[in-house]
Amino acid sequence: MAPQNKIVKLDEFSMSSDLTHLQVVDAPMPEPKQGEVLVNAYLRPVNPTDVILIKTGWGGLVPLPSTPGSEGVGKVVKNGPGAAKFKEGQRVAAAPWPQFQGRGSWAQYVAVPEKDLILVPESLSDQTAAQIFINPMTVYGMLHEHNIPKGEFLLQTAATSVLGKQMIALAKHYGVQTINIVRRQEAVEELKSLGAEHVINSETEDIPKRVKELTGGKMAYGAIDAIGGAISPKVMKSLRKSGKYILYGALDPSPVSASNGDLLAQTKTMTGFLIYDWIEQPRKQEIIQEVLKLLEQKVLQPHSGM
């Protein structure tokens, strides 16, 4: 009997919360093609990006049927033709897993392009290794896109998220101050206990007014936003002249917006950030090594637990 591969199979995209459109099924064992490596994935997180994929298919980027899964850690089983970089049994992660080809990490065995695999340092736990890609590399990428001078201010929404907390830590490491937007008073104290310099409660405070006070009138050098929708014009108004707003999530599905004055007179810019696109650049391997070092030094610490 041929070996089987248990996978999570997605047959349709649905906003339903009952997840009945997801099934665990037996599938044929994948055979690695030219330049691919067969990986036995044994630990995977569930990220908000996975939920977006399951519900929306990322705007047509994902085929059906499909196996989700944006992150994970596994061991090399065997190399396909033309692949020789990794040895059997070595621990690897991927940047990215091939979920946009329908072969995400929510499977026992995945054929992954060798060029996307990362050899996991022995110093990193499985829990950390399984979360190398989505949050750490997005935090690193957005902060480098802003190129904020030391002492200046980065404004971020959804600051209590895992990514938000990692951004606080990495910005501090680079000498950048963060202004963190939350919606609950208890979250203010939580973030300050983690070393956040400034926290704004959007339910009780005027965001642009408070940013102006905190920055001595300079306003935020740049901003990252996981929410979009109704909060976006407030974030835009909180930026300096020619400041950049980066949207990386859509917790509020309504459209982002900005005033004519912010875009014209203030020459501010709005753009999106998708780690899957950003990472594919000439410096990809160098970036991966820099992020691994930050994880080894515990500057960046992924979420651990249920």
Coordinates of N, CA and C in Angstrom, one line a residue, residues 218-220 239-243 264-268:
K218 N 6.0 67.4 15.6 CA 6.6 66.8 14.4 C 5.7 65.8 13.6
M219 N 4.9 65.2 14.4 CA 4.0 64.1 13.9 C 4.8 62.8 13.6
A220 N 4.2 61.7 13.4 CA 4.9 60.4 13.2 C 5.6 60.4 11.9
L239 N 0.5 61.7 10.4 CA 1.8 61.7 9.8 C 2.4 63.0 9.5
R240 N 3.7 63.1 9.4 CA 4.5 64.3 9.0 C 4.2 64.5 7.5
K241 N 4.6 65.7 7.1 CA 4.6 66.0 5.6 C 5.5 65.0 4.9
S242 N 4.9 64.4 3.8 CA 5.6 63.4 3.0 C 5.8 62.0 3.7
G243 N 5.0 61.9 4.8 CA 5.1 60.6 5.5 C 4.4 59.5 4.8
L264 N -2.3 65.7 -1.3 CA -1.9 66.8 -2.2 C -0.9 67.8 -1.5
A265 N -1.5 68.5 -0.6 CA -0.7 69.6 0.0 C 0.4 69.0 0.9
Q266 N 0.1 67.8 1.6 CA 1.1 67.2 2.5 C 1.9 66.1 1.8
T267 N 1.6 65.8 0.6 CA 2.3 64.8 -0.2 C 2.6 63.5 0.5
K268 N 1.6 63.1 1.3 CA 1.8 61.8 2.0 C 1.4 60.7 1.1

